């Protein structure tokens, strides 16, 4: 089957969140191709790009689709698998194949002419850096808790000791970590000055003043459309035991709405999942923005609205 004007969804085969939007696109009869480039190109799919005499064209072929890449209207960069190379190879051969795929396949998929990206993978990556997030948040008008990123134990202890309501530690990246061979998540945790050892010097650590919050809030932004939920949890980090949290829709203050839109523009994002700590006085403190955060765990009506907004973006394609 040959398609033009298709939506290309880059994600792994187990991504049930993507399925919510794909069902919406199917109802609208929008042609869709789903590809996990890190694995599918080892199992029969192929991707070609040609550059000649000022012209760029190419083709993506999967088991069910043949797409002219110049006709792809939108690309949704959801949760594709890492580029790891074919399993039949080992050692340096597999590493070589994986890196060639990252720079070759990844480069082609990030450079499709006239495609509308949600979000562009290079913008996603740039927006993942916590330091970039904090810098942009301050410039866009968010309230930001006092924060330090340092590998100096003395600086870290002095910062933590100065915080009147205490401080927390946050990882700068969700690195895969194991304890006794089992996956282990590193959560946001309270920290005291006397608990900070010289081991901090091994790598940068993020310490932040603790916000005396009444509740957490998640604001999911899709273009100009914002969807807010209030999160009540017994835990400092609500992700720790999501079965104990409750979520209810909440109105997003105008000042936060303006800052969110400014932030998306600054970081060249269409989608963003913003987390806030909200005080009893109604102050919304920016904690982070995940440019590719999950959203289908929210109340049913919110999840449906986000899926609809994403489908709208993917269906319309690039601005003309």
mmCIF file of C-alpha atoms in Angstrom:
data_model
loop_
_atom_site.group_PDB
_atom_site.id
_atom_site.type_symbol
_atom_site.label_atom_id
_atom_site.label_comp_id
_atom_site.label_asym_id
_atom_site.label_seq_id
_atom_site.Cartn_x
_atom_site.Cartn_y
_atom_site.Cartn_z
ATOM 1 C CA UNK A 1 0.000 0.000 0.000
ATOM 2 C CA UNK A 2 1.468 3.400 -1.006
ATOM 3 C CA UNK A 3 0.569 6.474 1.080
ATOM 4 C CA UNK A 4 1.222 10.170 0.788
ATOM 5 C CA UNK A 5 0.454 12.757 3.426
ATOM 6 C CA UNK A 6 0.953 10.181 6.158
ATOM 7 C CA UNK A 7 1.617 10.729 9.827
ATOM 8 C CA UNK A 8 4.772 8.941 10.970
ATOM 9 C CA UNK A 9 4.804 7.758 14.593
ATOM 10 C CA UNK A 10 8.210 6.820 15.975
ATOM 11 C CA UNK A 11 7.758 4.585 18.979
ATOM 12 C CA UNK A 12 8.270 1.102 20.365
ATOM 13 C CA UNK A 13 5.653 -1.647 19.869
ATOM 14 C CA UNK A 14 4.656 -1.631 23.570
ATOM 15 C CA UNK A 15 3.699 2.047 23.729
ATOM 16 C CA UNK A 16 0.036 1.936 24.746
ATOM 17 C CA UNK A 17 -0.040 5.721 25.150
ATOM 18 C CA UNK A 18 0.595 6.108 21.423
ATOM 19 C CA UNK A 19 -2.304 3.736 20.753
ATOM 20 C CA UNK A 20 -4.737 6.255 22.244
ATOM 21 C CA UNK A 21 -3.815 8.834 19.597
ATOM 22 C CA UNK A 22 -3.555 6.273 16.799
ATOM 23 C CA UNK A 23 -7.152 5.229 17.443
ATOM 24 C CA UNK A 24 -8.243 8.855 17.153
ATOM 25 C CA UNK A 25 -6.355 9.256 13.874
ATOM 26 C CA UNK A 26 -7.938 6.046 12.559
ATOM 27 C CA UNK A 27 -11.405 7.455 13.257
ATOM 28 C CA UNK A 28 -10.424 10.517 11.214
ATOM 29 C CA UNK A 29 -9.096 8.284 8.403
ATOM 30 C CA UNK A 30 -5.662 9.883 8.607
ATOM 31 C CA UNK A 31 -3.024 7.526 7.114
ATOM 32 C CA UNK A 32 -0.460 6.519 9.729
ATOM 33 C CA UNK A 33 2.805 4.579 9.652
ATOM 34 C CA UNK A 34 4.284 3.337 12.913
ATOM 35 C CA UNK A 35 8.015 2.724 13.045
ATOM 36 C CA UNK A 36 10.502 1.786 15.736
ATOM 37 C CA UNK A 37 13.670 2.708 13.826
ATOM 38 C CA UNK A 38 16.056 1.204 16.367
ATOM 39 C CA UNK A 39 14.625 -2.285 15.756
ATOM 40 C CA UNK A 40 12.355 -2.348 12.699
ATOM 41 C CA UNK A 41 15.160 -1.592 10.251
ATOM 42 C CA UNK A 42 16.784 -4.856 11.386
ATOM 43 C CA UNK A 43 13.670 -6.877 10.606
ATOM 44 C CA UNK A 44 12.728 -5.997 7.046
ATOM 45 C CA UNK A 45 11.891 -2.287 7.054
ATOM 46 C CA UNK A 46 14.046 0.017 4.941
ATOM 47 C CA UNK A 47 14.715 3.747 4.737
ATOM 48 C CA UNK A 48 16.349 5.624 1.860
ATOM 49 C CA UNK A 49 17.175 9.310 1.378
ATOM 50 C CA UNK A 50 18.564 10.798 -1.832
ATOM 51 C CA UNK A 51 20.046 14.280 -2.333
ATOM 52 C CA UNK A 52 20.736 15.448 -5.874
ATOM 53 C CA UNK A 53 20.627 18.691 -7.851
ATOM 54 C CA UNK A 54 18.880 20.606 -5.079
ATOM 55 C CA UNK A 55 16.253 17.900 -4.628
ATOM 56 C CA UNK A 56 15.671 15.648 -1.622
ATOM 57 C CA UNK A 57 13.529 12.549 -1.857
ATOM 58 C CA UNK A 58 13.307 9.181 -0.244
ATOM 59 C CA UNK A 59 11.194 6.224 0.756
ATOM 60 C CA UNK A 60 10.245 4.347 3.896
ATOM 61 C CA UNK A 61 9.128 0.770 3.405
ATOM 62 C CA UNK A 62 7.584 -1.359 6.136
ATOM 63 C CA UNK A 63 5.627 -4.612 6.022
ATOM 64 C CA UNK A 64 2.389 -2.680 5.400
ATOM 65 C CA UNK A 65 3.394 0.715 4.005
ATOM 66 C CA UNK A 66 5.497 2.361 1.345
ATOM 67 C CA UNK A 67 5.804 6.084 2.026
ATOM 68 C CA UNK A 68 7.456 8.833 0.053
ATOM 69 C CA UNK A 69 9.273 10.682 2.818
ATOM 70 C CA UNK A 70 8.751 14.038 1.134
ATOM 71 C CA UNK A 71 5.015 13.585 1.590
ATOM 72 C CA UNK A 72 5.054 12.898 5.336
ATOM 73 C CA UNK A 73 2.895 15.587 6.913
ATOM 74 C CA UNK A 74 3.805 15.060 10.583
ATOM 75 C CA UNK A 75 6.236 13.105 12.744
ATOM 76 C CA UNK A 76 5.370 12.227 16.330
ATOM 77 C CA UNK A 77 8.573 11.372 18.202
ATOM 78 C CA UNK A 78 7.084 9.326 21.020
ATOM 79 C CA UNK A 79 9.180 6.570 22.609
ATOM 80 C CA UNK A 80 11.375 4.842 19.989
ATOM 81 C CA UNK A 81 13.805 2.183 21.197
ATOM 82 C CA UNK A 82 17.497 3.079 21.473
ATOM 83 C CA UNK A 83 19.720 2.368 18.495
ATOM 84 C CA UNK A 84 21.545 -0.756 19.687
ATOM 85 C CA UNK A 85 22.488 -2.544 16.482
ATOM 86 C CA UNK A 86 21.363 -5.975 15.226
ATOM 87 C CA UNK A 87 21.355 -8.720 17.850
ATOM 88 C CA UNK A 88 23.248 -11.019 15.514
ATOM 89 C CA UNK A 89 26.331 -8.833 15.864
ATOM 90 C CA UNK A 90 28.522 -8.479 18.906
ATOM 91 C CA UNK A 91 31.246 -6.263 20.279
ATOM 92 C CA UNK A 92 32.571 -3.453 18.147
ATOM 93 C CA UNK A 93 30.573 -4.544 15.082
ATOM 94 C CA UNK A 94 27.303 -4.029 16.923
ATOM 95 C CA UNK A 95 28.484 -0.694 18.349
ATOM 96 C CA UNK A 96 29.515 0.410 14.864
ATOM 97 C CA UNK A 97 26.113 -0.528 13.403
ATOM 98 C CA UNK A 98 24.282 1.200 16.280
ATOM 99 C CA UNK A 99 26.204 4.448 15.871
ATOM 100 C CA UNK A 100 25.801 4.421 12.100
ATOM 101 C CA UNK A 101 22.041 3.941 12.604
ATOM 102 C CA UNK A 102 21.874 6.806 15.096
ATOM 103 C CA UNK A 103 23.680 9.231 12.825
ATOM 104 C CA UNK A 104 22.228 7.897 9.566
ATOM 105 C CA UNK A 105 18.656 6.797 10.269
ATOM 106 C CA UNK A 106 18.265 9.325 13.075
ATOM 107 C CA UNK A 107 19.565 12.076 10.831
ATOM 108 C CA UNK A 108 17.185 11.221 7.990
ATOM 109 C CA UNK A 109 14.142 11.039 10.276
ATOM 110 C CA UNK A 110 15.035 14.390 11.827
ATOM 111 C CA UNK A 111 15.414 16.085 8.425
ATOM 112 C CA UNK A 112 12.228 15.228 6.555
ATOM 113 C CA UNK A 113 11.301 18.163 4.294
ATOM 114 C CA UNK A 114 8.067 19.970 5.152
ATOM 115 C CA UNK A 115 7.195 17.674 8.080
ATOM 116 C CA UNK A 116 5.632 18.969 11.311
ATOM 117 C CA UNK A 117 7.466 17.497 14.324
ATOM 118 C CA UNK A 118 6.030 16.853 17.782
ATOM 119 C CA UNK A 119 8.634 17.431 19.013
ATOM 120 C CA UNK A 120 11.674 17.625 16.802
ATOM 121 C CA UNK A 121 14.115 15.066 18.290
ATOM 122 C CA UNK A 122 16.957 17.577 18.534
ATOM 123 C CA UNK A 123 14.714 20.020 20.369
ATOM 124 C CA UNK A 124 13.589 17.203 22.649
ATOM 125 C CA UNK A 125 17.172 16.395 23.539
ATOM 126 C CA UNK A 126 18.141 20.013 24.173
ATOM 127 C CA UNK A 127 15.097 20.471 26.419
ATOM 128 C CA UNK A 128 16.006 17.443 28.565
ATOM 129 C CA UNK A 129 18.901 19.227 30.282
ATOM 130 C CA UNK A 130 17.791 20.344 33.751
ATOM 131 C CA UNK A 131 20.112 23.344 33.688
ATOM 132 C CA UNK A 132 18.561 24.495 30.412
ATOM 133 C CA UNK A 133 15.090 24.027 31.858
ATOM 134 C CA UNK A 134 15.865 26.128 34.934
ATOM 135 C CA UNK A 135 17.488 28.875 32.909
ATOM 136 C CA UNK A 136 14.561 29.045 30.477
ATOM 137 C CA UNK A 137 11.993 28.855 33.279
ATOM 138 C CA UNK A 138 13.476 31.855 35.045
ATOM 139 C CA UNK A 139 13.616 33.833 31.804
ATOM 140 C CA UNK A 140 10.003 32.976 30.940
ATOM 141 C CA UNK A 141 8.549 34.212 34.209
ATOM 142 C CA UNK A 142 8.052 31.064 36.266
ATOM 143 C CA UNK A 143 8.639 30.992 40.007
ATOM 144 C CA UNK A 144 11.656 28.699 40.452
ATOM 145 C CA UNK A 145 12.806 27.343 43.854
ATOM 146 C CA UNK A 146 16.426 28.210 44.759
ATOM 147 C CA UNK A 147 18.532 25.505 43.123
ATOM 148 C CA UNK A 148 22.179 24.543 42.832
ATOM 149 C CA UNK A 149 23.877 22.091 40.478
ATOM 150 C CA UNK A 150 27.371 21.312 41.694
ATOM 151 C CA UNK A 151 30.036 18.676 42.222
ATOM 152 C CA UNK A 152 31.562 20.675 45.095
ATOM 153 C CA UNK A 153 30.585 19.068 48.446
ATOM 154 C CA UNK A 154 31.235 22.295 50.353
ATOM 155 C CA UNK A 155 28.969 24.295 48.048
ATOM 156 C CA UNK A 156 26.303 21.612 48.328
ATOM 157 C CA UNK A 157 26.398 21.515 52.150
ATOM 158 C CA UNK A 158 26.327 25.289 52.451
ATOM 159 C CA UNK A 159 23.387 25.568 50.034
ATOM 160 C CA UNK A 160 21.352 22.906 51.827
ATOM 161 C CA UNK A 161 22.084 24.421 55.250
ATOM 162 C CA UNK A 162 20.749 27.813 54.097
ATOM 163 C CA UNK A 163 17.307 26.559 53.047
ATOM 164 C CA UNK A 164 14.743 27.464 55.741
ATOM 165 C CA UNK A 165 12.278 24.707 54.781
ATOM 166 C CA UNK A 166 14.913 22.111 53.980
ATOM 167 C CA UNK A 167 16.178 20.838 50.648
ATOM 168 C CA UNK A 168 15.742 17.935 48.265
ATOM 169 C CA UNK A 169 18.041 16.015 45.930
ATOM 170 C CA UNK A 170 16.999 15.271 42.336
ATOM 171 C CA UNK A 171 18.835 13.242 39.693
ATOM 172 C CA UNK A 172 19.802 15.212 36.600
ATOM 173 C CA UNK A 173 18.843 12.305 34.332
ATOM 174 C CA UNK A 174 16.907 9.076 34.801
ATOM 175 C CA UNK A 175 19.936 6.854 34.319
ATOM 176 C CA UNK A 176 19.293 3.118 34.482
ATOM 177 C CA UNK A 177 20.537 1.913 37.858
ATOM 178 C CA UNK A 178 20.514 -1.511 39.466
ATOM 179 C CA UNK A 179 20.764 -2.762 43.048
ATOM 180 C CA UNK A 180 21.516 -6.483 43.443
ATOM 181 C CA UNK A 181 20.764 -6.930 39.763
ATOM 182 C CA UNK A 182 17.305 -5.361 39.977
ATOM 183 C CA UNK A 183 16.232 -2.049 38.376
ATOM 184 C CA UNK A 184 16.248 0.755 40.932
ATOM 185 C CA UNK A 185 14.669 4.185 40.476
ATOM 186 C CA UNK A 186 16.229 7.259 42.045
ATOM 187 C CA UNK A 187 13.420 9.419 43.452
ATOM 188 C CA UNK A 188 13.326 12.985 44.709
ATOM 189 C CA UNK A 189 14.403 12.797 48.362
ATOM 190 C CA UNK A 190 14.914 15.123 51.295
ATOM 191 C CA UNK A 191 18.541 15.764 52.163
ATOM 192 C CA UNK A 192 20.335 17.357 55.111
ATOM 193 C CA UNK A 193 23.697 19.087 55.060
ATOM 194 C CA UNK A 194 25.343 16.479 57.278
ATOM 195 C CA UNK A 195 24.274 13.707 54.880
ATOM 196 C CA UNK A 196 26.252 15.162 51.968
ATOM 197 C CA UNK A 197 29.590 13.408 51.640
ATOM 198 C CA UNK A 198 32.626 14.034 49.484
ATOM 199 C CA UNK A 199 31.174 11.512 47.021
ATOM 200 C CA UNK A 200 29.305 14.486 45.533
ATOM 201 C CA UNK A 201 32.594 15.345 43.798
ATOM 202 C CA UNK A 202 32.200 12.324 41.489
ATOM 203 C CA UNK A 203 29.590 14.075 39.305
ATOM 204 C CA UNK A 204 27.216 17.059 39.329
ATOM 205 C CA UNK A 205 24.253 16.833 41.724
ATOM 206 C CA UNK A 206 21.092 18.940 41.818
ATOM 207 C CA UNK A 207 19.882 20.266 45.182
ATOM 208 C CA UNK A 208 16.774 22.406 45.465
ATOM 209 C CA UNK A 209 14.987 24.295 48.206
ATOM 210 C CA UNK A 210 11.923 22.375 49.336
ATOM 211 C CA UNK A 211 8.624 24.053 48.510
ATOM 212 C CA UNK A 212 6.002 24.010 51.273
ATOM 213 C CA UNK A 213 3.383 22.725 48.869
ATOM 214 C CA UNK A 214 -0.332 22.155 49.284
ATOM 215 C CA UNK A 215 -0.406 19.921 46.216
ATOM 216 C CA UNK A 216 1.432 19.099 42.987
ATOM 217 C CA UNK A 217 0.192 20.033 39.537
ATOM 218 C CA UNK A 218 0.833 18.704 36.068
ATOM 219 C CA UNK A 219 0.177 20.949 33.087
ATOM 220 C CA UNK A 220 0.257 19.163 29.740
ATOM 221 C CA UNK A 221 0.738 21.581 26.862
ATOM 222 C CA UNK A 222 -0.067 20.758 23.243
ATOM 223 C CA UNK A 223 0.543 23.859 21.187
ATOM 224 C CA UNK A 224 -1.628 26.613 22.646
ATOM 225 C CA UNK A 225 -3.867 24.169 24.526
ATOM 226 C CA UNK A 226 -3.146 23.513 28.196
ATOM 227 C CA UNK A 227 -4.578 20.747 30.386
ATOM 228 C CA UNK A 228 -4.068 21.035 34.138
ATOM 229 C CA UNK A 229 -4.537 18.441 36.867
ATOM 230 C CA UNK A 230 -4.083 18.690 40.609
ATOM 231 C CA UNK A 231 -2.130 15.804 42.157
ATOM 232 C CA UNK A 232 -2.616 14.922 45.821
ATOM 233 C CA UNK A 233 -0.106 12.382 47.121
ATOM 234 C CA UNK A 234 1.261 11.347 50.527
ATOM 235 C CA UNK A 235 4.755 11.209 49.015
ATOM 236 C CA UNK A 236 7.280 13.953 48.317
ATOM 237 C CA UNK A 237 7.654 12.491 44.811
ATOM 238 C CA UNK A 238 4.182 11.532 43.583
ATOM 239 C CA UNK A 239 5.650 9.149 41.015
ATOM 240 C CA UNK A 240 6.897 6.857 43.804
ATOM 241 C CA UNK A 241 3.484 5.335 44.587
ATOM 242 C CA UNK A 242 1.099 6.417 41.886
ATOM 243 C CA UNK A 243 -1.569 4.090 43.236
ATOM 244 C CA UNK A 244 -1.819 6.400 46.271
ATOM 245 C CA UNK A 245 -2.241 9.661 44.408
ATOM 246 C CA UNK A 246 -5.465 11.280 43.251
ATOM 247 C CA UNK A 247 -5.811 13.553 40.225
ATOM 248 C CA UNK A 248 -8.501 16.117 39.556
ATOM 249 C CA UNK A 249 -8.727 18.784 36.839
ATOM 250 C CA UNK A 250 -7.471 22.210 37.942
ATOM 251 C CA UNK A 251 -7.560 25.633 36.338
ATOM 252 C CA UNK A 252 -4.158 26.929 35.244
ATOM 253 C CA UNK A 253 -3.517 30.539 36.362
ATOM 254 C CA UNK A 254 -3.075 33.083 33.603
ATOM 255 C CA UNK A 255 0.473 33.911 34.713
ATOM 256 C CA UNK A 256 1.430 30.230 34.454
ATOM 257 C CA UNK A 257 -0.294 29.922 31.078
ATOM 258 C CA UNK A 258 1.721 32.847 29.710
ATOM 259 C CA UNK A 259 4.970 31.419 31.089
ATOM 260 C CA UNK A 260 4.245 27.961 29.623
ATOM 261 C CA UNK A 261 3.663 29.413 26.164
ATOM 262 C CA UNK A 262 6.812 31.518 26.408
ATOM 263 C CA UNK A 263 8.792 28.434 27.497
ATOM 264 C CA UNK A 264 7.529 26.321 24.581
ATOM 265 C CA UNK A 265 8.464 29.095 22.162
ATOM 266 C CA UNK A 266 11.913 29.516 23.729
ATOM 267 C CA UNK A 267 12.735 25.803 23.512
ATOM 268 C CA UNK A 268 10.981 25.246 20.154
ATOM 269 C CA UNK A 269 8.539 22.686 21.551
ATOM 270 C CA UNK A 270 4.989 21.801 20.539
ATOM 271 C CA UNK A 271 4.440 19.435 23.477
ATOM 272 C CA UNK A 272 5.580 19.696 27.073
ATOM 273 C CA UNK A 273 4.647 18.088 30.408
ATOM 274 C CA UNK A 274 5.198 20.682 33.157
ATOM 275 C CA UNK A 275 5.384 19.818 36.856
ATOM 276 C CA UNK A 276 4.683 22.345 39.609
ATOM 277 C CA UNK A 277 4.566 22.519 43.388
ATOM 278 C CA UNK A 278 1.655 24.719 44.459
ATOM 279 C CA UNK A 279 1.585 26.431 47.847
ATOM 280 C CA UNK A 280 -1.432 27.133 50.053
ATOM 281 C CA UNK A 281 -1.110 30.787 48.976
ATOM 282 C CA UNK A 282 -1.583 29.758 45.329
ATOM 283 C CA UNK A 283 1.998 30.200 44.151
ATOM 284 C CA UNK A 284 2.966 27.782 41.362
ATOM 285 C CA UNK A 285 6.659 26.817 41.505
ATOM 286 C CA UNK A 286 8.185 25.335 38.360
ATOM 287 C CA UNK A 287 9.932 22.013 39.016
ATOM 288 C CA UNK A 288 10.623 20.664 35.537
ATOM 289 C CA UNK A 289 9.295 20.190 32.019
ATOM 290 C CA UNK A 290 9.548 16.791 30.367
ATOM 291 C CA UNK A 291 9.403 17.465 26.596
ATOM 292 C CA UNK A 292 8.148 13.922 26.029
ATOM 293 C CA UNK A 293 6.398 13.096 29.287
ATOM 294 C CA UNK A 294 3.699 10.471 29.726
ATOM 295 C CA UNK A 295 0.110 11.735 29.949
ATOM 296 C CA UNK A 296 -2.338 8.827 29.625
ATOM 297 C CA UNK A 297 -2.346 8.230 33.418
ATOM 298 C CA UNK A 298 -4.442 11.359 33.987
ATOM 299 C CA UNK A 299 -8.242 11.443 34.503
ATOM 300 C CA UNK A 300 -10.153 9.945 31.600
ATOM 301 C CA UNK A 301 -11.542 13.248 30.357
ATOM 302 C CA UNK A 302 -8.103 14.879 30.477
ATOM 303 C CA UNK A 303 -6.446 11.957 28.701
ATOM 304 C CA UNK A 304 -9.093 12.065 25.956
ATOM 305 C CA UNK A 305 -8.666 15.824 25.515
ATOM 306 C CA UNK A 306 -4.871 15.523 25.231
ATOM 307 C CA UNK A 307 -5.197 12.704 22.684
ATOM 308 C CA UNK A 308 -7.598 14.857 20.661
ATOM 309 C CA UNK A 309 -5.219 17.846 20.762
ATOM 310 C CA UNK A 310 -2.274 15.701 19.645
ATOM 311 C CA UNK A 311 -4.337 14.208 16.820
ATOM 312 C CA UNK A 312 -5.271 17.742 15.736
ATOM 313 C CA UNK A 313 -1.590 18.714 15.570
ATOM 314 C CA UNK A 314 -0.602 15.586 13.666
ATOM 315 C CA UNK A 315 -3.494 15.836 11.236
ATOM 316 C CA UNK A 316 -2.915 19.467 10.312
ATOM 317 C CA UNK A 317 0.742 19.020 9.489
ATOM 318 C CA UNK A 318 3.092 21.952 8.955
ATOM 319 C CA UNK A 319 1.835 25.505 9.084
ATOM 320 C CA UNK A 320 1.392 26.990 5.656
#
